[in-house]
Coordinates of C-alpha atoms and ligand atoms in Angstrom, one line a residue:
X1 CA 41.2 -16.3 10.0
X2 CA 39.5 -19.1 8.9
X3 CA 38.0 -20.2 6.0
X4 CA 34.6 -20.8 4.2
X5 CA 32.7 -23.9 6.5
X6 CA 29.4 -24.1 8.0
X7 CA 30.0 -24.5 11.9
X8 CA 26.5 -24.1 13.0
X9 CA 23.6 -26.1 13.2
X10 CA 19.7 -25.1 10.7
X11 CA 17.4 -24.2 13.1
X12 CA 14.8 -23.4 10.0
X13 CA 12.1 -23.4 12.4
X14 CA 13.8 -19.9 13.6
X15 CA 13.8 -18.6 10.5
X16 CA 10.4 -19.8 10.3
X17 CA 9.2 -18.1 13.2
X18 CA 11.2 -14.5 11.9
X19 CA 9.3 -14.6 9.0
X20 CA 6.2 -14.6 10.8
X21 CA 6.8 -12.3 12.7
X22 CA 7.9 -10.1 10.1
X23 CA 4.5 -10.3 8.7
X24 CA 2.9 -10.0 11.8
X25 CA 4.0 -7.3 12.8
X26 CA 4.4 -5.6 9.7
X27 CA 8.5 -5.6 9.0
X28 CA 8.7 -7.1 5.7
X29 CA 5.1 -8.4 3.4
X30 CA 5.6 -10.3 0.1
X31 CA 5.6 -7.8 -3.1
X32 CA 2.6 -7.7 -4.9
X33 CA 0.9 -10.0 -2.2
X34 CA -2.5 -10.1 -2.8
X35 CA -1.2 -11.2 -6.6
X36 CA 0.0 -14.2 -5.3
X37 CA 3.4 -11.8 -4.6
X38 CA 6.2 -11.9 -7.3
X39 CA 9.7 -14.1 -5.9
X40 CA 12.4 -12.2 -5.2
X41 CA 10.7 -9.4 -4.4
X42 CA 9.4 -7.6 -1.4
X43 CA 8.0 -4.6 1.1
X44 CA 9.3 -3.4 4.6
X45 CA 6.1 -1.9 6.2
X46 CA 6.0 0.6 9.2
X47 CA 8.9 -0.8 11.4
X48 CA 10.7 -2.4 8.6
X49 CA 10.8 0.7 6.8
X50 CA 12.4 2.4 10.0
X51 CA 14.7 -0.8 11.3
X52 CA 16.0 0.1 7.6
X53 CA 16.2 3.8 7.3
X54 CA 17.7 3.5 10.8
X55 CA 20.3 1.4 9.6
X56 CA 21.1 2.8 6.6
X57 CA 21.4 6.5 8.6
X58 CA 23.9 4.9 11.3
X59 CA 25.6 3.9 8.5
X60 CA 26.0 7.1 6.7
X61 CA 26.5 9.1 9.8
X62 CA 29.9 6.3 10.2
X63 CA 31.0 6.5 6.9
X64 CA 31.0 10.9 6.5
X65 CA 29.6 12.5 9.3
X66 CA 32.0 11.1 12.1
X67 CA 34.8 11.4 9.5
X68 CA 36.9 13.3 7.0
X69 CA 38.3 11.5 4.0
X70 CA 34.7 9.9 2.5
X71 CA 32.0 12.3 1.3
X72 CA 28.6 10.6 -0.5
X73 CA 26.5 11.0 -3.7
X74 CA 23.5 9.4 -4.7
X75 CA 23.5 8.0 -9.0
X76 CA 21.5 7.3 -11.2
X77 CA 19.7 3.2 -11.1
X78 CA 19.9 3.4 -15.5
X79 CA 23.3 4.0 -16.6
X80 CA 25.1 4.6 -20.7
X81 CA 25.5 0.9 -21.1
X82 CA 29.1 1.4 -22.1
X83 CA 29.3 2.1 -18.4
X84 CA 29.0 -2.1 -18.0
X85 CA 30.8 -3.0 -21.0
X86 CA 34.0 -1.4 -19.3
X87 CA 33.3 -2.9 -16.4
X88 CA 33.3 -6.2 -17.8
X89 CA 29.3 -6.5 -16.3
X90 CA 28.2 -7.4 -19.6
X91 CA 30.7 -10.1 -20.4
X92 CA 31.4 -12.1 -17.1
X93 CA 28.4 -10.8 -14.4
X94 CA 27.0 -14.2 -14.8
X95 CA 26.2 -17.6 -12.4
X96 CA 25.9 -20.9 -14.1
X97 CA 22.9 -22.1 -15.0
X98 CA 20.7 -25.6 -15.4
X99 CA 17.6 -27.0 -16.3
X100 CA 16.7 -30.7 -14.7
X101 CA 14.5 -32.1 -17.9
X102 CA 12.7 -34.3 -14.7
X103 CA 11.2 -32.0 -12.4
X104 CA 11.2 -28.6 -15.4
X105 CA 13.0 -25.9 -12.8
X106 CA 16.3 -24.4 -13.5
X107 CA 19.7 -24.2 -10.7
X108 CA 22.4 -22.7 -10.2
X109 CA 24.8 -24.9 -10.7
X110 CA 26.7 -23.7 -8.4
X111 CA 23.9 -24.8 -5.8
X112 CA 22.4 -27.8 -7.0
X113 CA 23.8 -29.7 -3.0
X114 CA 21.8 -26.7 -1.5
X115 CA 18.4 -26.5 -3.2
X116 CA 15.8 -27.9 -3.2
X117 CA 13.9 -30.2 -5.9
X118 CA 11.1 -29.7 -7.2
X119 CA 9.1 -32.7 -6.9
X120 CA 11.1 -34.3 -3.8
X121 CA 11.3 -31.5 -1.3
X122 CA 13.1 -33.2 0.4
X123 CA 15.9 -33.9 -1.8
X124 CA 18.4 -31.6 -3.4
X125 CA 19.4 -31.7 -7.3
X126 CA 21.9 -33.4 -6.4
X127 CA 21.0 -36.1 -4.8
X128 CA 17.7 -36.6 -6.6
X129 CA 19.1 -38.3 -10.3
X130 CA 17.1 -35.0 -12.1
X131 CA 18.4 -35.1 -15.7
X132 CA 20.3 -31.7 -16.0
X133 CA 20.9 -29.9 -19.0
X134 CA 24.4 -28.9 -19.2
X135 CA 25.0 -25.8 -17.6
X136 CA 25.2 -22.6 -19.3
X137 CA 26.0 -18.8 -18.6
X138 CA 23.1 -16.7 -17.1
X139 CA 23.7 -12.5 -17.3
X140 CA 22.5 -11.6 -14.6
X141 CA 21.3 -7.4 -14.9
X142 CA 17.6 -6.5 -16.6
X143 CA 17.5 -5.3 -19.5
X144 CA 14.7 -2.4 -20.5
X145 CA 15.3 0.2 -22.9
X146 CA 15.3 3.8 -23.0
X147 CA 13.0 6.4 -24.5
X148 CA 10.2 4.7 -27.6
X149 CA 12.1 3.0 -29.3
X150 CA 13.0 -1.2 -28.2
X151 CA 15.9 -1.5 -30.2
X152 CA 19.6 -2.5 -29.0
X153 CA 20.8 1.1 -29.1
X154 CA 18.2 2.0 -27.0
X155 CA 19.2 -1.0 -24.4
X156 CA 19.9 -0.3 -20.6
X157 CA 20.6 -2.0 -18.0
X158 CA 19.2 -1.8 -14.1
X159 CA 22.2 -1.6 -12.4
X160 CA 23.4 -5.1 -10.5
X161 CA 25.8 -3.3 -8.1
X162 CA 25.5 1.0 -6.6
X163 CA 29.9 0.8 -7.3
X164 CA 30.6 2.0 -11.4
X165 CA 28.6 5.2 -10.4
X166 CA 31.6 5.9 -8.3
X167 CA 33.7 5.0 -10.5
X168 CA 32.7 7.3 -13.6
X169 CA 32.3 9.9 -11.0
X170 CA 35.6 9.9 -9.0
X171 CA 36.8 12.6 -11.2
X172 CA 34.2 14.7 -10.6
X173 CA 33.9 13.8 -7.3
X174 CA 37.6 14.2 -6.4
X175 CA 37.5 18.1 -8.1
X176 CA 34.4 19.2 -5.8
X177 CA 35.5 17.3 -2.4
X178 CA 39.2 19.1 -2.6
X179 CA 40.3 15.8 -0.7
X180 CA 44.0 13.7 -0.9
X181 CA 44.6 10.3 -1.6
X182 CA 42.9 8.7 0.4
X183 CA 39.8 9.5 0.1
X184 CA 36.6 7.9 -0.1
X185 CA 32.7 8.0 -1.8
X186 CA 29.9 6.0 0.0
X187 CA 26.7 5.6 -1.7
X188 CA 23.3 4.0 -0.6
X189 CA 21.1 2.8 -3.6
X190 CA 18.6 0.3 -4.6
X191 CA 20.9 -2.5 -7.1
X192 CA 19.2 -4.9 -9.5
X193 CA 20.0 -8.9 -10.2
X194 CA 18.1 -11.1 -11.6
X195 CA 18.6 -14.1 -9.8
X196 CA 18.3 -17.5 -10.4
X197 CA 17.2 -18.8 -7.1
X198 CA 16.2 -16.0 -4.8
X199 CA 15.7 -17.5 -1.3
X200 CA 15.8 -18.0 2.2
X201 CA 13.4 -14.9 2.9
X202 CA 15.3 -11.8 1.8
X203 CA 19.0 -12.8 1.5
X204 CA 19.2 -13.5 -2.0
X205 CA 16.6 -11.3 -3.4
X206 CA 16.2 -9.9 -7.3
X207 CA 16.1 -5.8 -5.9
X208 CA 17.6 -4.7 -3.1
X209 CA 19.7 -1.9 -1.3
X210 CA 23.6 -1.4 -0.8
X211 CA 26.1 0.3 1.2
X212 CA 28.8 0.9 -0.5
X213 CA 31.8 2.6 -0.4
X214 CA 34.5 3.3 -2.1
X215 CA 37.8 4.3 -0.8
X216 CA 40.9 5.2 -3.5
X217 CA 44.3 4.7 -2.2
X218 CA 47.8 5.5 -3.5
X219 CA 49.2 2.6 -6.0
X220 CA 51.2 0.2 -4.6
X221 CA 50.1 -3.5 -3.8
X222 CA 51.0 -3.2 -0.1
X223 CA 48.8 -0.1 0.6
X224 CA 46.2 -1.9 -1.0
X225 CA 46.4 -4.4 1.5
X226 CA 46.9 -3.3 4.6
X227 CA 43.6 -0.6 4.1
X228 CA 41.2 -3.9 3.2
X229 CA 43.1 -5.0 6.4
X230 CA 42.2 -1.7 7.9
X231 CA 38.2 -1.8 6.8
X232 CA 37.9 -5.4 8.1
X233 CA 38.5 -3.9 11.5
X234 CA 36.3 -0.9 10.7
X235 CA 33.5 -3.0 9.5
X236 CA 33.6 -5.5 12.4
X237 CA 33.2 -2.9 14.7
X238 CA 30.1 -1.1 13.0
X239 CA 28.6 -4.8 13.1
X240 CA 29.7 -4.6 16.6
X241 CA 27.7 -1.4 17.0
X242 CA 24.9 -2.4 15.5
X243 CA 24.8 -4.9 18.0
X244 CA 25.7 -8.1 15.7
X245 CA 29.1 -9.5 17.9
X246 CA 32.3 -10.3 16.3
X247 CA 32.0 -13.9 17.7
X248 CA 28.9 -14.0 15.0
X249 CA 31.4 -12.9 12.3
X250 CA 32.2 -15.6 10.5
X251 CA 35.6 -13.8 8.5
X252 CA 36.7 -15.4 5.0
X253 CA 39.7 -15.2 3.3
X254 CA 39.2 -16.1 0.3
X255 CA 41.5 -17.7 -1.3
X256 CA 43.5 -16.8 -4.8
X257 CA 42.0 -19.0 -7.3
X258 CA 38.4 -18.0 -5.9
X259 CA 39.0 -14.8 -6.1
X260 CA 37.2 -12.3 -8.8
X261 CA 39.2 -11.4 -11.6
X262 CA 39.4 -7.4 -10.2
X263 CA 40.4 -9.1 -6.9
X264 CA 44.6 -9.1 -5.9
X265 CA 42.9 -9.5 -1.6
X266 CA 39.0 -10.2 -0.4
X267 CA 37.1 -11.1 2.4
X268 CA 34.1 -12.1 3.0
X269 CA 32.1 -11.1 6.0
X270 CA 29.8 -14.1 7.2
X271 CA 26.8 -14.3 9.6
X272 CA 25.4 -17.0 11.4
X273 CA 21.6 -17.2 10.0
X274 CA 19.6 -19.1 10.9
X275 CA 20.0 -20.7 7.2
X276 CA 23.3 -21.2 7.6
X277 CA 26.5 -19.4 7.6
X278 CA 26.0 -16.7 4.8
X279 CA 27.9 -13.4 3.4
X280 CA 27.3 -10.3 4.7
X281 CA 29.8 -8.2 3.2
X282 CA 32.4 -7.8 0.9
X283 CA 35.2 -5.9 1.6
X284 CA 37.7 -6.4 -2.0
X285 CA 41.0 -4.7 -2.1
X286 CA 40.2 -4.3 -6.6
X287 CA 43.4 -2.8 -7.8
X288 CA 43.0 0.4 -10.2
X289 CA 41.1 -2.0 -12.3
X290 CA 37.7 -0.1 -12.2
X291 CA 39.5 3.3 -13.0
X292 CA 41.4 2.3 -16.1
X293 CA 38.6 0.3 -17.0
X294 CA 37.0 3.3 -17.5
X295 CA 40.1 6.0 -18.5
X296 CA 40.5 3.4 -21.5
X297 CA 36.6 3.4 -22.4
X298 CA 35.9 6.5 -21.6
X299 CA 39.4 8.1 -23.0
X300 CA 39.0 10.4 -20.3
X301 CA 41.7 10.4 -17.7
X302 CA 40.3 9.4 -13.8
X303 CA 44.1 10.0 -12.6
X304 CA 45.1 11.5 -10.2
X305 CA 47.9 14.5 -9.0
X306 CA 50.1 14.0 -5.9
X307 CA 51.4 17.3 -5.2
X308 CA 53.9 17.0 -3.4
X309 CA 55.3 13.9 -5.5
X310 CA 54.4 16.3 -8.9
X311 CA 52.9 12.9 -10.4
X312 CA 49.8 11.1 -11.9
X313 CA 48.8 8.1 -11.4
X314 CA 45.1 6.1 -11.6
X315 CA 44.5 5.3 -8.2
X316 CA 43.8 1.7 -6.3
X317 CA 40.7 1.1 -4.5
X318 CA 39.3 -1.0 -1.5
X319 CA 35.5 -1.0 -1.3
X320 CA 33.6 -2.8 2.0
X321 CA 30.2 -3.7 0.2
X322 CA 27.3 -4.6 2.2
X323 CA 23.6 -5.4 1.9
X324 CA 21.3 -3.6 3.4
X325 CA 18.8 -6.3 2.9
X326 CA 21.2 -8.9 4.9
X327 CA 22.0 -6.5 7.4
X328 CA 18.2 -5.9 8.5
X329 CA 18.0 -9.6 8.5
X330 CA 21.2 -10.4 10.1
X331 CA 20.0 -7.6 12.8
X332 CA 16.3 -9.3 13.0
X333 CA 18.0 -13.3 13.7
X334 CA 20.4 -11.7 16.3
X335 CA 17.4 -9.8 17.9
X336 CA 15.3 -12.6 18.3
X337 CA 14.6 -14.4 21.1
X338 CA 11.9 -16.1 23.0
X339 CA 11.9 -16.8 27.4
X340 CA 10.2 -17.3 29.8
X341 CA 9.0 -14.8 31.8
X342 CA 5.8 -13.9 34.7
X343 CA 3.1 -11.4 34.0
X344 CA 1.4 -9.5 36.3
X345 CA -0.1 -12.1 38.6
X346 CA 2.6 -13.9 38.4
X347 CA 2.0 -16.5 35.9
X348 CA 4.6 -18.2 33.3
X349 CA 4.6 -16.8 29.9
X350 CA 7.0 -16.7 27.0
X351 CA 7.6 -13.4 25.8
X352 CA 8.6 -12.6 22.4
X353 CA 11.5 -9.7 22.4
X354 CA 13.5 -8.2 19.5
X355 CA 16.7 -6.8 21.3
X356 CA 17.5 -4.4 19.1
X357 CA 20.1 -1.9 20.0
X358 CA 18.9 1.5 20.7
X359 CA 20.5 3.2 18.1
X360 CA 18.9 1.6 15.2
X361 CA 15.3 0.1 16.5
X362 CA 13.0 1.2 14.9
X363 CA 10.8 3.0 17.3
X364 CA 13.2 4.3 20.1
X365 CA 10.4 4.8 23.0
X366 CA 6.6 3.7 23.9
X367 CA 4.8 5.9 25.5
X368 CA 1.8 4.6 27.8
X369 CA -0.9 6.3 29.7
X370 CA -1.7 3.7 32.0
X371 CA -5.6 4.8 31.4
X372 CA -6.9 6.2 28.8
X373 CA -10.0 7.5 30.2
X374 CA -8.5 9.8 32.5
X375 CA -8.8 13.3 31.1
X376 CA -5.0 14.8 34.0
X377 CA -3.5 11.4 32.5
X378 CA -3.8 11.7 29.4
X379 CA -2.7 15.5 29.2
X380 CA 0.1 14.6 30.8
X381 CA 1.0 11.5 28.3
X382 CA 0.6 13.7 25.4
X383 CA 3.2 16.3 27.4
X384 CA 5.7 14.1 27.5
X385 CA 4.7 12.4 23.8
X386 CA 5.2 16.2 22.1
X387 CA 8.7 16.2 24.3
X388 CA 10.1 12.8 23.4
X389 CA 9.1 12.8 19.5
X390 CA 11.4 15.7 18.4
X391 CA 13.3 13.6 19.4
X392 CA 13.5 10.1 18.4
X393 CA 10.8 7.7 16.6
X394 CA 8.0 6.6 19.4
X395 CA 5.3 5.2 19.4
X396 CA 2.6 6.5 21.8
X397 CA -0.3 3.6 23.1
X398 CA -3.2 4.1 25.1
X399 CA -4.7 0.6 24.3
X400 CA -5.7 -2.6 26.4
X401 CA -3.5 -3.4 29.9
X402 CA -0.5 -2.1 30.5
X403 CA 1.1 -5.7 30.4
X404 CA 0.6 -6.2 27.0
X405 CA 1.4 -2.9 26.0
X406 CA 4.6 -3.8 27.4
X407 CA 4.7 -7.1 25.7
X408 CA 4.1 -5.9 22.2
X409 CA 6.7 -3.2 22.0
X410 CA 9.3 -5.6 22.9
X411 CA 8.1 -7.6 20.5
X412 CA 8.8 -4.5 18.1
X413 CA 11.9 -4.2 19.8
X414 CA 11.2 -0.8 21.4
X415 CA 13.9 -0.3 23.4
X416 CA 12.4 1.9 26.5
X417 CA 8.8 2.6 27.4
X418 CA 7.8 5.0 29.6
X419 CA 4.3 5.4 31.9
X420 CA 2.3 8.0 33.4
X421 CA 0.5 6.7 35.8
X422 CA -0.8 9.1 39.5
X423 CA 1.9 9.1 40.7
X424 CA 2.9 11.1 37.4
X425 CA 0.4 14.0 39.0
X426 CA 1.5 13.5 42.5
X427 CA -2.0 12.4 43.4
X428 CA 0.4 10.2 46.1
X429 CA 2.9 13.2 47.2
X430 CA 4.3 15.9 45.4
X431 CA 8.2 14.1 45.7
X432 CA 6.5 11.6 42.4
X433 CA 4.7 15.0 41.7
X434 CA 5.9 15.1 37.3
X435 CA 7.4 11.5 37.3
X436 CA 7.1 8.4 35.3
X437 CA 8.5 5.4 35.3
X438 CA 11.3 4.4 32.5
X439 CA 11.1 0.4 31.6
X440 CA 13.9 -1.1 30.2
X441 CA 13.1 -3.4 27.4
X442 CA 15.7 -6.6 28.0
X443 CA 16.5 -6.1 31.9
X444 CA 12.9 -5.5 32.5
X445 CA 13.7 -3.0 35.5
X446 CA 11.6 0.3 35.5
X447 CA 13.4 3.3 37.8
X448 CA 11.3 6.3 38.2
X449 CA 12.7 9.7 36.6
X450 CA 11.5 12.9 36.7
X451 CA 10.0 14.2 32.9
X452 CA 12.6 17.3 32.9
X453 CA 15.6 14.9 32.8
X454 CA 14.1 12.3 30.6
X455 CA 15.9 13.9 27.2
X456 CA 19.4 13.7 28.9
X457 CA 18.3 10.4 30.2
X458 CA 17.7 8.7 27.4
X459 CA 19.4 10.3 24.2
X460 CA 22.6 9.4 24.9
X461 CA 21.5 6.1 24.4
X462 CA 19.7 6.0 21.8
X463 CA 22.8 7.9 19.9
X464 CA 26.0 5.5 19.5
Ligands
GAP1 N1 30.3 -4.0 -5.8 C1 31.2 -5.2 -5.0 C2 29.5 -5.6 -5.1 O1 28.4 -5.8 -5.6 P1 28.7 -8.1 -4.2 O2 29.5 -8.8 -3.1 O3 28.1 -8.5 -5.5 O4 30.0 -7.2 -4.6 C3 27.8 -6.9 -2.5 O5 27.4 -8.1 -3.4 C4 26.5 -7.4 -1.4 O6 25.8 -6.8 -1.9 C5 26.7 -8.2 -1.2 O7 27.9 -8.9 0.0 C6 25.2 -9.1 -0.1 O8 25.1 -8.2 1.3 C7 24.7 -7.4 -1.1 N2 24.4 -8.6 -2.1 C8 24.0 -9.0 -3.3 N3 23.5 -9.7 -4.0 C9 22.4 -10.0 -3.0 C10 20.5 -10.4 -3.8 N4 20.4 -10.7 -4.3 N5 20.0 -10.0 -2.5 C11 20.2 -9.3 -1.4 N6 21.9 -8.7 -1.2 C12 22.8 -9.5 -2.1

């Protein structure tokens, strides 16, 4: 294991291409774009929403359906303000902020050497010679009011993390789930942070989604450290299963002096984004800090009773906390490729391809009738479409030359394509009747498959 470094060169050009592809193909748009946008807020378009859903579904399946020890919940975004007092967010969830009196921009004091000066974009605030105010703490929680009266007693926050709902519902969930330790609760949902400088596309946003697990364990530090290592390994395996290899993930073993106040051990999983090596997920051993805080503040017992040992105690917690948007961005960066290929006429052209792992690809299979004005071909293609769409996301495309249709799906990251042609109709002999061409995106290899075997060929490839 290593510590946080930035061994990879930055690749601004690649990032620009990805941002442009995301807009052009409908993965991600700027929020409120026609009004000039809103800094730190993004909308996911038709392909983006499918990709995001596939990532969340895959995480959820691996956390709940494929395990016996974890259950899910879905907490509210608005919670009693007392939650954020007890958790420490009201007093400590802040970043140090400075104002530049020269360019009038605001910066995070700990990011002066990586931000852009407001007057001299080629310089950073650390080198531009600007005149800065003293750093002061800026609380990142968004405030709102519950009910018609806007006063201190009705003030509430938009949650800055999903975790706290799982701590305050720990007792209710434990009772209904009837689980013994170790057991976990997972949640996926929106979180809001009034970041001082949202940047790097969706990487640092003001509204984003988290996928968090609170894994409750017995109350000894040795267990805490063991389970933290266990979850580190599990999470690396998960990223691998969605197409982000271990070699691209940097494990930052957070040094003691940099640990959050609630943590005794944290690993940050960092990905080599084109804009640098940055955090994707944190895996934190949070001790019994949260449950103890909520027990003390609410006066309600949040203990666990161990039947075998006849002993009550507050469980400790290991928390793998991942960002959905950051995972989606890492997937896009990892999948993006440009390569030289020959077109149908043998001419060299550049194809842009998103090599998504099939299990998270927004569209699993493209369906292409060779011609759209031949009713028998169209009827067969629709038969194939109806067969597949019950089991996977498909895209039916009958517009333009077949090579162009393949390229469009390459760019959308669709791993498979099925072409219905004259052979399918049996025009070249009975042995090929009711077979189709199955094209694989990455190798571009094509094989002939019976329509009746399509599902059994594709299903194992798209589900992992
Ligand atoms: N409950 C612990 C917690 O929230 P965190 O490190 O502050 O820990 C966890 O956040 C993950 O949430 C991060 O690793 C990141 O993936 C995501 N995240 C945090 N702030 C974000 C932001 N402003 N924009 C996008 N994702 C963010």
